[in-house]
mmCIF file of C-alpha atoms and ligand atoms in Angstrom:
data_model
loop_
_atom_site.group_PDB
_atom_site.id
_atom_site.type_symbol
_atom_site.label_atom_id
_atom_site.label_comp_id
_atom_site.label_asym_id
_atom_site.label_seq_id
_atom_site.Cartn_x
_atom_site.Cartn_y
_atom_site.Cartn_z
ATOM 1 C CA UNK M 1 36.070 -58.119 60.653
ATOM 2 C CA UNK M 2 36.285 -58.080 56.868
ATOM 3 C CA UNK M 3 33.210 -60.320 56.706
ATOM 4 C CA UNK M 4 31.279 -57.692 58.630
ATOM 5 C CA UNK M 5 32.334 -54.937 56.284
ATOM 6 C CA UNK M 6 31.400 -57.064 53.299
ATOM 7 C CA UNK M 7 28.017 -57.807 54.817
ATOM 8 C CA UNK M 8 27.495 -54.115 55.367
ATOM 9 C CA UNK M 9 28.355 -53.354 51.756
ATOM 10 C CA UNK M 10 25.910 -56.004 50.539
ATOM 11 C CA UNK M 11 23.050 -54.669 52.619
ATOM 12 C CA UNK M 12 23.809 -51.038 51.706
ATOM 13 C CA UNK M 13 23.499 -52.056 48.062
ATOM 14 C CA UNK M 14 20.390 -54.198 48.589
ATOM 15 C CA UNK M 15 18.628 -51.514 50.623
ATOM 16 C CA UNK M 16 18.645 -48.956 47.832
ATOM 17 C CA UNK M 17 19.294 -50.673 44.522
ATOM 18 C CA UNK M 18 15.604 -51.283 43.764
ATOM 19 C CA UNK M 19 14.665 -47.678 44.367
ATOM 20 C CA UNK M 20 16.318 -46.128 41.297
ATOM 21 C CA UNK M 21 14.288 -45.135 38.289
ATOM 22 C CA UNK M 22 17.013 -43.510 36.228
ATOM 23 C CA UNK M 23 20.107 -45.188 34.863
ATOM 24 C CA UNK M 24 22.081 -42.048 35.576
ATOM 25 C CA UNK M 25 21.418 -42.013 39.340
ATOM 26 C CA UNK M 26 21.925 -45.789 39.461
ATOM 27 C CA UNK M 27 25.319 -45.282 37.834
ATOM 28 C CA UNK M 28 26.250 -42.683 40.484
ATOM 29 C CA UNK M 29 25.278 -45.147 43.218
ATOM 30 C CA UNK M 30 27.271 -47.902 41.502
ATOM 31 C CA UNK M 31 30.394 -45.709 41.538
ATOM 32 C CA UNK M 32 30.191 -45.502 45.354
ATOM 33 C CA UNK M 33 31.018 -49.208 45.435
ATOM 34 C CA UNK M 34 32.648 -50.173 42.167
ATOM 35 C CA UNK M 35 34.780 -47.171 41.269
ATOM 36 C CA UNK M 36 38.250 -48.596 40.588
ATOM 37 C CA UNK M 37 39.913 -46.098 42.884
ATOM 38 C CA UNK M 38 37.480 -44.637 45.394
ATOM 39 C CA UNK M 39 34.810 -47.372 45.440
ATOM 40 C CA UNK M 40 34.174 -49.082 48.747
ATOM 41 C CA UNK M 41 35.220 -52.459 47.275
ATOM 42 C CA UNK M 42 38.469 -51.050 45.871
ATOM 43 C CA UNK M 43 39.142 -49.607 49.327
ATOM 44 C CA UNK M 44 38.822 -53.118 50.799
ATOM 45 C CA UNK M 45 41.614 -54.286 48.515
ATOM 46 C CA UNK M 46 43.807 -51.549 49.830
ATOM 47 C CA UNK M 47 43.368 -52.903 53.368
ATOM 48 C CA UNK M 48 44.967 -56.181 52.216
ATOM 49 C CA UNK M 49 48.366 -54.697 52.911
ATOM 50 C CA UNK M 50 47.639 -54.869 56.651
ATOM 51 C CA UNK M 51 46.516 -58.505 56.502
ATOM 52 C CA UNK M 52 48.977 -61.330 57.271
ATOM 53 C CA UNK M 53 50.346 -62.982 54.137
ATOM 54 C CA UNK M 54 48.756 -66.411 54.669
ATOM 55 C CA UNK M 55 45.259 -64.920 55.022
ATOM 56 C CA UNK M 56 45.508 -62.847 51.892
ATOM 57 C CA UNK M 57 44.378 -65.455 49.293
ATOM 58 C CA UNK M 58 41.225 -66.296 51.266
ATOM 59 C CA UNK M 59 40.438 -62.674 51.789
ATOM 60 C CA UNK M 60 41.095 -61.821 48.171
ATOM 61 C CA UNK M 61 38.601 -64.493 47.272
ATOM 62 C CA UNK M 62 35.803 -63.042 49.445
ATOM 63 C CA UNK M 63 36.433 -59.545 48.179
ATOM 64 C CA UNK M 64 36.409 -60.776 44.626
ATOM 65 C CA UNK M 65 33.174 -62.621 45.273
ATOM 66 C CA UNK M 66 31.413 -59.538 46.553
ATOM 67 C CA UNK M 67 32.814 -57.566 43.637
ATOM 68 C CA UNK M 68 31.445 -60.075 41.095
ATOM 69 C CA UNK M 69 28.132 -60.165 42.936
ATOM 70 C CA UNK M 70 27.896 -56.345 42.951
ATOM 71 C CA UNK M 71 28.758 -56.093 39.239
ATOM 72 C CA UNK M 72 26.097 -58.675 38.360
ATOM 73 C CA UNK M 73 23.521 -57.021 40.613
ATOM 74 C CA UNK M 74 24.169 -53.538 39.154
ATOM 75 C CA UNK M 75 24.214 -54.848 35.568
ATOM 76 C CA UNK M 76 20.923 -56.579 36.066
ATOM 77 C CA UNK M 77 19.358 -53.501 37.684
ATOM 78 C CA UNK M 78 20.765 -51.281 34.947
ATOM 79 C CA UNK M 79 19.023 -53.439 32.352
ATOM 80 C CA UNK M 80 15.713 -53.144 34.190
ATOM 81 C CA UNK M 81 15.945 -49.365 34.628
ATOM 82 C CA UNK M 82 16.951 -48.866 30.997
ATOM 83 C CA UNK M 83 14.001 -50.973 29.847
ATOM 84 C CA UNK M 84 11.651 -48.807 31.928
ATOM 85 C CA UNK M 85 13.262 -45.656 30.561
ATOM 86 C CA UNK M 86 12.865 -46.875 26.990
ATOM 87 C CA UNK M 87 9.244 -47.734 27.567
ATOM 88 C CA UNK M 88 8.597 -44.256 28.981
ATOM 89 C CA UNK M 89 10.354 -42.626 26.037
ATOM 90 C CA UNK M 90 8.403 -44.668 23.512
ATOM 91 C CA UNK M 91 5.157 -43.825 25.243
ATOM 92 C CA UNK M 92 5.956 -40.108 25.153
ATOM 93 C CA UNK M 93 6.818 -40.254 21.469
ATOM 94 C CA UNK M 94 3.945 -42.497 20.509
ATOM 95 C CA UNK M 95 2.110 -41.598 17.325
ATOM 96 C CA UNK M 96 -1.533 -42.404 16.914
ATOM 97 C CA UNK M 97 -1.594 -43.551 13.320
ATOM 98 C CA UNK M 98 -5.382 -43.612 13.305
ATOM 99 C CA UNK M 99 -5.597 -39.869 14.021
ATOM 100 C CA UNK M 100 -6.865 -37.826 11.036
ATOM 101 C CA UNK M 101 -4.103 -35.698 9.491
ATOM 102 C CA UNK M 102 -4.089 -31.959 10.098
ATOM 103 C CA UNK M 103 -5.421 -30.162 7.036
ATOM 104 C CA UNK M 104 -3.017 -27.893 5.210
ATOM 105 C CA UNK M 105 -4.967 -24.777 4.322
ATOM 106 C CA UNK M 106 -4.364 -23.813 0.734
ATOM 107 C CA UNK M 107 -4.395 -20.054 0.248
ATOM 108 C CA UNK M 108 -5.554 -18.081 -2.746
ATOM 109 C CA UNK M 109 -4.233 -15.130 -4.678
ATOM 110 C CA UNK M 110 -5.758 -11.799 -3.718
ATOM 111 C CA UNK M 111 -8.223 -10.424 -6.314
ATOM 112 C CA UNK M 112 -5.873 -7.446 -6.797
ATOM 113 C CA UNK M 113 -3.039 -9.825 -7.638
ATOM 114 C CA UNK M 114 -5.276 -11.833 -9.977
ATOM 115 C CA UNK M 115 -6.227 -8.692 -11.907
ATOM 116 C CA UNK M 116 -2.670 -7.373 -11.870
ATOM 117 C CA UNK M 117 -1.365 -10.669 -13.266
ATOM 118 C CA UNK M 118 -4.079 -10.700 -15.914
ATOM 119 C CA UNK M 119 -3.308 -7.117 -16.968
ATOM 120 C CA UNK M 120 0.419 -7.816 -17.082
ATOM 121 C CA UNK M 121 -0.281 -10.870 -19.276
ATOM 122 C CA UNK M 122 -2.467 -8.866 -21.640
ATOM 123 C CA UNK M 123 -0.044 -5.967 -22.021
ATOM 124 C CA UNK M 124 3.198 -7.926 -22.175
ATOM 125 C CA UNK M 125 1.428 -9.976 -24.866
ATOM 126 C CA UNK M 126 1.138 -6.712 -26.826
ATOM 127 C CA UNK M 127 4.849 -6.031 -26.390
ATOM 128 C CA UNK M 128 4.849 -3.798 -23.314
ATOM 129 C CA UNK M 129 7.865 -3.958 -20.986
ATOM 130 C CA UNK M 130 7.375 -3.750 -17.220
ATOM 131 C CA UNK M 131 8.852 -0.756 -15.413
ATOM 132 C CA UNK M 132 8.477 -0.633 -11.646
ATOM 133 C CA UNK M 133 8.737 2.929 -10.443
ATOM 134 C CA UNK M 134 9.402 4.226 -6.968
ATOM 135 C CA UNK M 135 6.815 4.789 -4.238
ATOM 136 C CA UNK M 136 8.608 7.807 -2.790
ATOM 137 C CA UNK M 137 8.954 10.582 -5.341
ATOM 138 C CA UNK M 138 9.693 14.246 -5.303
ATOM 139 C CA UNK M 139 7.373 16.999 -6.419
ATOM 140 C CA UNK M 140 9.097 17.271 -9.788
ATOM 141 C CA UNK M 141 8.395 13.703 -10.940
ATOM 142 C CA UNK M 142 4.931 13.415 -9.420
ATOM 143 C CA UNK M 143 3.640 16.811 -10.587
ATOM 144 C CA UNK M 144 5.889 19.448 -12.172
ATOM 145 C CA UNK M 145 7.405 17.353 -14.975
ATOM 146 C CA UNK M 146 3.903 16.042 -15.674
ATOM 147 C CA UNK M 147 2.908 19.575 -16.600
ATOM 148 C CA UNK M 148 1.345 20.250 -13.205
ATOM 149 C CA UNK M 149 3.314 23.174 -11.745
ATOM 150 C CA UNK M 150 2.757 24.481 -8.203
ATOM 151 C CA UNK M 151 -0.651 26.167 -7.778
ATOM 152 C CA UNK M 152 -2.040 24.177 -10.697
ATOM 153 C CA UNK M 153 -5.681 23.402 -9.815
ATOM 154 C CA UNK M 154 -5.257 19.742 -10.874
ATOM 155 C CA UNK M 155 -3.110 19.188 -7.784
ATOM 156 C CA UNK M 156 -6.255 19.521 -5.674
ATOM 157 C CA UNK M 157 -7.655 16.332 -7.251
ATOM 158 C CA UNK M 158 -4.926 14.289 -5.590
ATOM 159 C CA UNK M 159 -4.566 15.015 -1.884
ATOM 160 C CA UNK M 160 -0.920 14.283 -1.246
ATOM 161 C CA UNK M 161 0.941 12.662 1.649
ATOM 162 C CA UNK M 162 4.256 14.457 2.115
ATOM 163 C CA UNK M 163 7.107 12.657 3.867
ATOM 164 C CA UNK M 164 9.294 15.790 3.989
ATOM 165 C CA UNK M 165 9.423 19.202 2.338
ATOM 166 C CA UNK M 166 11.005 17.602 -0.678
ATOM 167 C CA UNK M 167 9.582 14.065 -0.819
ATOM 168 C CA UNK M 168 6.072 12.656 -1.085
ATOM 169 C CA UNK M 169 4.320 9.308 -1.541
ATOM 170 C CA UNK M 170 3.500 9.210 -5.251
ATOM 171 C CA UNK M 171 -0.146 9.939 -5.953
ATOM 172 C CA UNK M 172 0.003 8.377 -9.427
ATOM 173 C CA UNK M 173 2.143 5.870 -11.312
ATOM 174 C CA UNK M 174 2.360 8.564 -14.023
ATOM 175 C CA UNK M 175 5.506 9.741 -12.186
ATOM 176 C CA UNK M 176 7.229 6.696 -13.678
ATOM 177 C CA UNK M 177 6.644 8.041 -17.200
ATOM 178 C CA UNK M 178 9.197 10.788 -16.545
ATOM 179 C CA UNK M 179 11.878 8.393 -15.243
ATOM 180 C CA UNK M 180 11.379 6.170 -18.275
ATOM 181 C CA UNK M 181 11.544 8.998 -20.819
ATOM 182 C CA UNK M 182 14.569 10.558 -19.118
ATOM 183 C CA UNK M 183 16.459 7.299 -19.414
ATOM 184 C CA UNK M 184 15.298 5.826 -22.685
ATOM 185 C CA UNK M 185 14.734 7.339 -26.103
ATOM 186 C CA UNK M 186 11.793 6.209 -28.285
ATOM 187 C CA UNK M 187 10.522 3.695 -29.214
ATOM 188 C CA UNK M 188 9.112 3.346 -25.695
ATOM 189 C CA UNK M 189 6.403 0.878 -24.708
ATOM 190 C CA UNK M 190 6.131 0.335 -20.984
ATOM 191 C CA UNK M 191 3.597 -0.818 -18.415
ATOM 192 C CA UNK M 192 4.149 0.341 -14.868
ATOM 193 C CA UNK M 193 2.225 -1.363 -12.064
ATOM 194 C CA UNK M 194 2.475 -0.130 -8.475
ATOM 195 C CA UNK M 195 1.011 1.279 -5.309
ATOM 196 C CA UNK M 196 -0.075 4.915 -5.057
ATOM 197 C CA UNK M 197 -1.181 6.975 -2.069
ATOM 198 C CA UNK M 198 -3.793 9.687 -1.544
ATOM 199 C CA UNK M 199 -5.464 11.157 1.490
ATOM 200 C CA UNK M 200 -8.840 9.801 0.471
ATOM 201 C CA UNK M 201 -11.077 7.302 2.256
ATOM 202 C CA UNK M 202 -14.621 6.104 1.456
ATOM 203 C CA UNK M 203 -16.437 3.054 0.036
ATOM 204 C CA UNK M 204 -14.667 3.330 -3.323
ATOM 205 C CA UNK M 205 -11.431 5.083 -2.286
ATOM 206 C CA UNK M 206 -8.576 3.898 -0.095
ATOM 207 C CA UNK M 207 -5.490 5.882 1.042
ATOM 208 C CA UNK M 208 -3.351 3.230 -0.659
ATOM 209 C CA UNK M 209 -4.321 1.556 -3.887
ATOM 210 C CA UNK M 210 -2.746 0.131 -7.028
ATOM 211 C CA UNK M 211 -2.490 1.573 -10.480
ATOM 212 C CA UNK M 212 -1.306 0.379 -13.868
ATOM 213 C CA UNK M 213 0.285 2.983 -16.075
ATOM 214 C CA UNK M 214 0.972 2.581 -19.751
ATOM 215 C CA UNK M 215 3.162 4.690 -22.011
ATOM 216 C CA UNK M 216 3.880 4.360 -25.717
ATOM 217 C CA UNK M 217 6.098 6.885 -27.518
ATOM 218 C CA UNK M 218 7.341 6.619 -31.086
ATOM 219 C CA UNK M 219 7.150 8.352 -34.447
ATOM 220 C CA UNK M 220 3.617 8.620 -35.766
ATOM 221 C CA UNK M 221 1.683 7.359 -32.713
ATOM 222 C CA UNK M 222 -1.943 8.551 -32.881
ATOM 223 C CA UNK M 223 -5.247 8.272 -31.020
ATOM 224 C CA UNK M 224 -6.041 5.352 -33.361
ATOM 225 C CA UNK M 225 -3.212 3.350 -31.793
ATOM 226 C CA UNK M 226 -4.624 4.115 -28.351
ATOM 227 C CA UNK M 227 -8.144 3.115 -29.381
ATOM 228 C CA UNK M 228 -6.941 -0.111 -31.027
ATOM 229 C CA UNK M 229 -4.974 -1.132 -27.982
ATOM 230 C CA UNK M 230 -7.917 -0.286 -25.687
ATOM 231 C CA UNK M 231 -10.266 -2.486 -27.739
ATOM 232 C CA UNK M 232 -7.955 -5.478 -27.386
ATOM 233 C CA UNK M 233 -7.499 -4.797 -23.667
ATOM 234 C CA UNK M 234 -11.264 -4.447 -22.980
ATOM 235 C CA UNK M 235 -12.240 -7.631 -24.765
ATOM 236 C CA UNK M 236 -9.524 -9.611 -23.051
ATOM 237 C CA UNK M 237 -10.251 -8.396 -19.531
ATOM 238 C CA UNK M 238 -14.064 -8.044 -19.641
ATOM 239 C CA UNK M 239 -15.057 -10.470 -22.379
ATOM 240 C CA UNK M 240 -15.597 -10.734 -26.109
ATOM 241 C CA UNK M 241 -17.790 -8.100 -27.720
ATOM 242 C CA UNK M 242 -17.084 -5.448 -25.063
ATOM 243 C CA UNK M 243 -16.650 -2.086 -26.811
ATOM 244 C CA UNK M 244 -14.761 1.040 -25.777
ATOM 245 C CA UNK M 245 -15.712 4.673 -26.067
ATOM 246 C CA UNK M 246 -13.567 7.756 -25.536
ATOM 247 C CA UNK M 247 -15.037 10.793 -23.801
ATOM 248 C CA UNK M 248 -13.220 14.153 -23.726
ATOM 249 C CA UNK M 249 -11.637 14.853 -20.354
ATOM 250 C CA UNK M 250 -8.716 16.705 -18.852
ATOM 251 C CA UNK M 251 -5.360 15.632 -17.441
ATOM 252 C CA UNK M 252 -2.430 18.082 -17.351
ATOM 253 C CA UNK M 253 -0.009 15.529 -18.852
ATOM 254 C CA UNK M 254 -2.127 14.563 -21.883
ATOM 255 C CA UNK M 255 -3.579 16.609 -24.738
ATOM 256 C CA UNK M 256 -6.174 15.665 -25.791
ATOM 257 C CA UNK M 257 -7.227 13.734 -22.690
ATOM 258 C CA UNK M 258 -9.954 11.133 -22.565
ATOM 259 C CA UNK M 259 -11.955 9.119 -20.115
ATOM 260 C CA UNK M 260 -12.359 5.559 -21.375
ATOM 261 C CA UNK M 261 -15.676 3.753 -20.947
ATOM 262 C CA UNK M 262 -16.412 0.120 -21.778
ATOM 263 C CA UNK M 263 -19.835 -1.147 -22.797
ATOM 264 C CA UNK M 264 -21.477 -2.807 -19.779
ATOM 265 C CA UNK M 265 -20.351 -6.440 -19.682
ATOM 266 C CA UNK M 266 -23.202 -7.254 -17.285
ATOM 267 C CA UNK M 267 -26.184 -6.171 -19.436
ATOM 268 C CA UNK M 268 -24.483 -5.872 -22.835
ATOM 269 C CA UNK M 269 -25.269 -2.136 -22.947
ATOM 270 C CA UNK M 270 -29.025 -2.235 -22.302
ATOM 271 C CA UNK M 271 -28.675 -0.583 -18.905
ATOM 272 C CA UNK M 272 -28.547 -2.222 -15.479
ATOM 273 C CA UNK M 273 -27.586 -1.575 -11.852
ATOM 274 C CA UNK M 274 -23.850 -1.996 -12.524
ATOM 275 C CA UNK M 275 -23.765 0.635 -15.301
ATOM 276 C CA UNK M 276 -26.393 2.755 -13.534
ATOM 277 C CA UNK M 277 -28.693 2.432 -16.511
ATOM 278 C CA UNK M 278 -26.234 4.073 -18.928
ATOM 279 C CA UNK M 279 -24.907 0.993 -20.691
ATOM 280 C CA UNK M 280 -21.334 2.229 -20.154
ATOM 281 C CA UNK M 281 -18.766 1.901 -17.361
ATOM 282 C CA UNK M 282 -15.830 4.238 -16.844
ATOM 283 C CA UNK M 283 -12.591 2.267 -16.480
ATOM 284 C CA UNK M 284 -9.550 4.473 -17.033
ATOM 285 C CA UNK M 285 -7.991 7.778 -18.025
ATOM 286 C CA UNK M 286 -5.813 8.222 -21.078
ATOM 287 C CA UNK M 287 -4.670 10.639 -23.730
ATOM 288 C CA UNK M 288 -1.920 11.755 -26.084
ATOM 289 C CA UNK M 289 1.232 12.670 -24.162
ATOM 290 C CA UNK M 290 1.317 16.473 -23.783
ATOM 291 C CA UNK M 291 4.190 17.995 -25.795
ATOM 292 C CA UNK M 292 5.411 19.825 -22.676
ATOM 293 C CA UNK M 293 5.926 16.472 -20.940
ATOM 294 C CA UNK M 294 7.972 15.172 -23.878
ATOM 295 C CA UNK M 295 10.029 18.384 -23.869
ATOM 296 C CA UNK M 296 10.621 18.084 -20.117
ATOM 297 C CA UNK M 297 12.230 14.724 -20.803
ATOM 298 C CA UNK M 298 14.350 15.873 -23.760
ATOM 299 C CA UNK M 299 12.212 14.174 -26.397
ATOM 300 C CA UNK M 300 11.452 16.203 -29.541
ATOM 301 C CA UNK M 301 7.639 16.595 -29.688
ATOM 302 C CA UNK M 302 7.785 17.495 -33.379
ATOM 303 C CA UNK M 303 9.324 14.140 -34.163
ATOM 304 C CA UNK M 304 7.713 11.891 -31.595
ATOM 305 C CA UNK M 305 4.198 11.485 -30.253
ATOM 306 C CA UNK M 306 2.797 9.096 -27.724
ATOM 307 C CA UNK M 307 -0.181 7.961 -25.740
ATOM 308 C CA UNK M 308 -0.509 7.184 -22.050
ATOM 309 C CA UNK M 309 -3.126 5.599 -19.859
ATOM 310 C CA UNK M 310 -3.654 4.929 -16.194
ATOM 311 C CA UNK M 311 -6.126 2.705 -14.407
ATOM 312 C CA UNK M 312 -6.982 1.711 -10.838
ATOM 313 C CA UNK M 313 -6.449 -2.007 -10.289
ATOM 314 C CA UNK M 314 -8.937 -2.164 -7.393
ATOM 315 C CA UNK M 315 -11.563 -0.499 -9.551
ATOM 316 C CA UNK M 316 -11.150 -3.152 -12.256
ATOM 317 C CA UNK M 317 -11.227 -5.920 -9.601
ATOM 318 C CA UNK M 318 -14.377 -4.457 -8.025
ATOM 319 C CA UNK M 319 -16.122 -4.203 -11.387
ATOM 320 C CA UNK M 320 -15.099 -7.632 -12.580
ATOM 321 C CA UNK M 321 -15.847 -9.492 -9.337
ATOM 322 C CA UNK M 322 -18.843 -7.420 -8.211
ATOM 323 C CA UNK M 323 -17.186 -6.110 -5.026
ATOM 324 C CA UNK M 324 -18.943 -2.997 -3.752
ATOM 325 C CA UNK M 325 -16.724 -1.862 -0.873
ATOM 326 C CA UNK M 326 -13.012 -1.295 -1.449
ATOM 327 C CA UNK M 327 -12.336 -1.970 2.263
ATOM 328 C CA UNK M 328 -12.930 -5.705 1.777
ATOM 329 C CA UNK M 329 -9.850 -5.720 -0.450
ATOM 330 C CA UNK M 330 -7.645 -4.558 2.416
ATOM 331 C CA UNK M 331 -8.989 -6.574 5.348
ATOM 332 C CA UNK M 332 -6.694 -9.586 4.832
ATOM 333 C CA UNK M 333 -9.525 -12.055 5.425
ATOM 334 C CA UNK M 334 -8.405 -15.264 3.717
ATOM 335 C CA UNK M 335 -12.049 -16.377 3.300
ATOM 336 C CA UNK M 336 -12.525 -13.343 1.081
ATOM 337 C CA UNK M 337 -9.561 -14.112 -1.175
ATOM 338 C CA UNK M 338 -10.635 -17.766 -1.518
ATOM 339 C CA UNK M 339 -13.852 -16.777 -3.276
ATOM 340 C CA UNK M 340 -11.871 -15.654 -6.303
ATOM 341 C CA UNK M 341 -9.766 -18.785 -6.736
ATOM 342 C CA UNK M 342 -9.479 -19.713 -10.374
HETATM 343 N N1 DAH B 401 -2.667 9.603 -13.303
HETATM 344 C C1 DAH B 401 -4.093 9.669 -13.500
HETATM 345 C C2 DAH B 401 -4.771 9.540 -12.157
HETATM 346 O O1 DAH B 401 -4.171 9.012 -11.255
HETATM 347 C C3 DAH B 401 -4.550 8.571 -14.429
HETATM 348 C C4 DAH B 401 -4.110 8.811 -15.831
HETATM 349 C C5 DAH B 401 -4.910 9.503 -16.716
HETATM 350 C C6 DAH B 401 -2.885 8.331 -16.255
HETATM 351 C C7 DAH B 401 -4.502 9.744 -17.996
HETATM 352 C C8 DAH B 401 -2.481 8.551 -17.557
HETATM 353 C C9 DAH B 401 -3.312 9.275 -18.421
HETATM 354 O O2 DAH B 401 -1.319 8.123 -18.022
HETATM 355 O O3 DAH B 401 -2.899 9.474 -19.698
HETATM 356 O O4 DAH B 401 -5.889 9.939 -12.026
#
């Protein structure tokens, strides 16, 4: 009887043991037979109670034999399955060391950033402090305090994006001048870089662009200080020997106001395509801070004077790198930026 059962157990194991390809399912199968409590072999032991005493040792021996056989058989199979599993895993994780490495693309700074960094270097070298203004302003800071009251015709030059009745996207970094002068008494010497916004869109204008604003206020500041600083700036950004020239102009917040030209760095002033045959290139607006602006900020215009200037960063980048459409600066094409790598 017991021999039959044992034979059955052996063949049940033999029939299936070779078919497993995962150690987990093999382990489940093993439990069916070798679990200490519910395994078929453990169950055989339980039956011993019903067997006459004198037959028990012999029977115990056969059961033990099949148990040892099963353990050995499962252990051996487990080794084989685990070896196959390991091989599979290694294959899946295999690395082809002869494969060429993936190239890490190295980016480049945008021409706007290059120019901005260069300008910041030049001006901080002359003792300017950086003041970053705010992109959302109200009418007072962007226009009124800058001597441009409502209905002033100069407002038409800067088509404004309003975000509410009260707030607008600043059209000029000049708005920062007012914040600075409200919070700090002279001597003042700041450079304010930042984005500005205007409803304007063609080959040389973009609805968003960057400006650099400068403001110097102290006792005895004159146009000579402005001119001296401009000469240093022009030579450093466009090259040695580049001259500056001031042309009368008009801005509400400066009096007198000037348009600043530099001698053409392409042809040396003889006249070429870049300077349209004139020998000069317009680069920025500037002037002596209008006394009304100083008064608006609580600074005594009889004691203090100052100069201010503002330039378009994209314009400088386009001139310096020979870019003729401002759109290329905003297309985010990395191939474009890479051309200007230092
Ligand atoms: N804010 C002027 C503009 O956006 C540029 C400018 C001109 C700024 C003269 C100045 C200045 O500070 O003095 O067109």
